[in-house]
């Protein structure tokens, strides 16, 4: 009797876990990595990820006067000078983007990764 009850309980718990896993596959997150750029500049990468893969990269290179140049690349990207630097000196954790806000992110809309 206990074995039957145990398997029944296990099957009830397994269904919501599988459904939760499918939902996380559709969640788009954004995180950042920062690199120094001489002289007195910095590069910040905004990495948009879905299901553990980078789907879009926004690169903002800003000088000491906060004048920035922005580049968008589909998929993963890192400029050669930042690759040579090695590890980023600053990072932020991945943060989920609310579905209602996805269309506000140029990197996602530019490459048709979300609907407007």
Protein backbone atom coordinates (compact mmCIF):
# COMPACT_ATOMS: atom_id res chain seq x y z
CA UNK A 1 0.00 0.00 0.00
CA UNK A 2 2.80 2.42 0.87
CA UNK A 3 4.54 1.75 -2.45
CA UNK A 4 1.37 2.61 -4.38
CA UNK A 5 0.86 5.78 -2.36
CA UNK A 6 4.53 6.76 -2.83
CA UNK A 7 4.41 6.34 -6.62
CA UNK A 8 1.12 8.24 -6.81
CA UNK A 9 2.56 11.13 -4.83
CA UNK A 10 5.73 11.11 -6.93
CA UNK A 11 3.76 11.30 -10.18
CA UNK A 12 1.70 14.24 -8.87
CA UNK A 13 4.87 16.13 -7.91
CA UNK A 14 6.66 15.36 -11.18
CA UNK A 15 4.04 17.02 -13.40
CA UNK A 16 4.37 20.56 -11.95
CA UNK A 17 8.17 20.25 -12.00
CA UNK A 18 8.10 19.38 -15.72
CA UNK A 19 5.72 22.26 -16.42
CA UNK A 20 7.97 24.68 -14.50
CA UNK A 21 10.98 23.54 -16.55
CA UNK A 22 9.12 24.31 -19.81
CA UNK A 23 8.30 27.81 -18.54
CA UNK A 24 11.95 28.55 -17.70
CA UNK A 25 12.93 27.58 -21.24
CA UNK A 26 10.91 30.57 -22.53
CA UNK A 27 12.24 33.12 -20.03
CA UNK A 28 14.57 35.74 -21.48
CA UNK A 29 17.21 37.09 -19.12
CA UNK A 30 19.80 39.83 -19.36
CA UNK A 31 23.14 40.08 -17.57
CA UNK A 32 26.16 42.34 -18.00
CA UNK A 33 29.92 42.00 -18.25
CA UNK A 34 32.23 45.04 -18.06
CA UNK A 35 35.75 45.45 -19.48
CA UNK A 36 38.23 48.35 -19.29
CA UNK A 37 39.14 50.14 -22.52
CA UNK A 38 42.14 52.48 -22.53
CA UNK A 39 42.27 55.40 -22.26
CA UNK A 40 39.55 56.07 -19.68
CA UNK A 41 36.86 54.09 -21.47
CA UNK A 42 34.84 51.02 -20.70
CA UNK A 43 32.93 48.37 -22.59
CA UNK A 44 29.72 46.90 -21.20
CA UNK A 45 28.18 43.82 -22.76
CA UNK A 46 24.46 43.18 -22.24
CA UNK A 47 23.98 39.46 -22.79
CA UNK A 48 20.42 38.40 -23.56
CA UNK A 49 19.93 34.70 -22.89
CA UNK A 50 17.18 32.15 -23.33
CA UNK A 51 17.35 28.48 -22.33
CA UNK A 52 21.00 28.86 -21.34
CA UNK A 53 22.09 30.28 -24.73
CA UNK A 54 23.10 33.82 -25.62
CA UNK A 55 20.61 34.97 -28.25
CA UNK A 56 21.72 38.60 -28.59
CA UNK A 57 24.57 40.83 -27.43
CA UNK A 58 24.48 44.60 -26.98
CA UNK A 59 27.88 46.29 -26.68
CA UNK A 60 28.09 49.81 -25.27
CA UNK A 61 31.55 51.43 -25.36
CA UNK A 62 31.57 54.65 -23.35
CA UNK A 63 34.31 57.23 -22.78
CA UNK A 64 34.94 59.23 -19.61
CA UNK A 65 32.37 61.83 -20.72
CA UNK A 66 29.64 59.14 -20.93
CA UNK A 67 29.53 59.38 -24.72
CA UNK A 68 28.68 55.89 -25.90
CA UNK A 69 28.70 53.90 -29.13
CA UNK A 70 26.29 50.97 -29.20
CA UNK A 71 26.53 47.83 -31.33
CA UNK A 72 24.04 44.95 -31.56
CA UNK A 73 25.06 41.43 -32.60
CA UNK A 74 22.86 38.37 -32.90
CA UNK A 75 24.14 35.54 -30.72
CA UNK A 76 27.26 35.60 -28.55
CA UNK A 77 29.94 38.21 -29.27
CA UNK A 78 33.05 39.60 -27.62
CA UNK A 79 35.39 42.10 -29.29
CA UNK A 80 39.02 40.96 -29.77
CA UNK A 81 40.40 43.59 -27.37
CA UNK A 82 38.09 42.36 -24.61
CA UNK A 83 38.90 38.73 -25.30
CA UNK A 84 42.59 39.59 -24.90
CA UNK A 85 41.81 41.26 -21.54
CA UNK A 86 40.51 37.98 -20.16
CA UNK A 87 37.82 37.86 -17.50
CA UNK A 88 35.47 40.83 -17.05
CA UNK A 89 36.17 43.10 -14.10
CA UNK A 90 32.47 43.47 -13.32
CA UNK A 91 29.40 41.32 -13.85
CA UNK A 92 25.75 41.27 -12.85
CA UNK A 93 23.57 38.19 -12.39
CA UNK A 94 21.02 37.18 -15.00
CA UNK A 95 17.74 38.99 -14.43
CA UNK A 96 14.48 37.82 -16.04
CA UNK A 97 12.79 40.31 -18.37
CA UNK A 98 9.02 40.59 -17.95
CA UNK A 99 7.15 39.45 -21.07
CA UNK A 100 5.47 42.87 -21.36
CA UNK A 101 8.91 44.55 -21.48
CA UNK A 102 10.59 42.36 -24.10
CA UNK A 103 9.58 44.60 -27.02
CA UNK A 104 11.37 47.56 -25.38
CA UNK A 105 14.78 45.90 -25.84
CA UNK A 106 16.26 46.91 -29.21
CA UNK A 107 18.62 43.95 -29.28
CA UNK A 108 15.68 41.53 -29.23
CA UNK A 109 13.44 43.38 -31.69
CA UNK A 110 16.20 44.17 -34.19
CA UNK A 111 16.78 40.48 -34.90
CA UNK A 112 13.14 39.38 -34.63
CA UNK A 113 13.64 37.51 -31.37
CA UNK A 114 10.38 38.95 -29.95
CA UNK A 115 7.20 40.30 -31.44
CA UNK A 116 6.44 44.00 -31.16
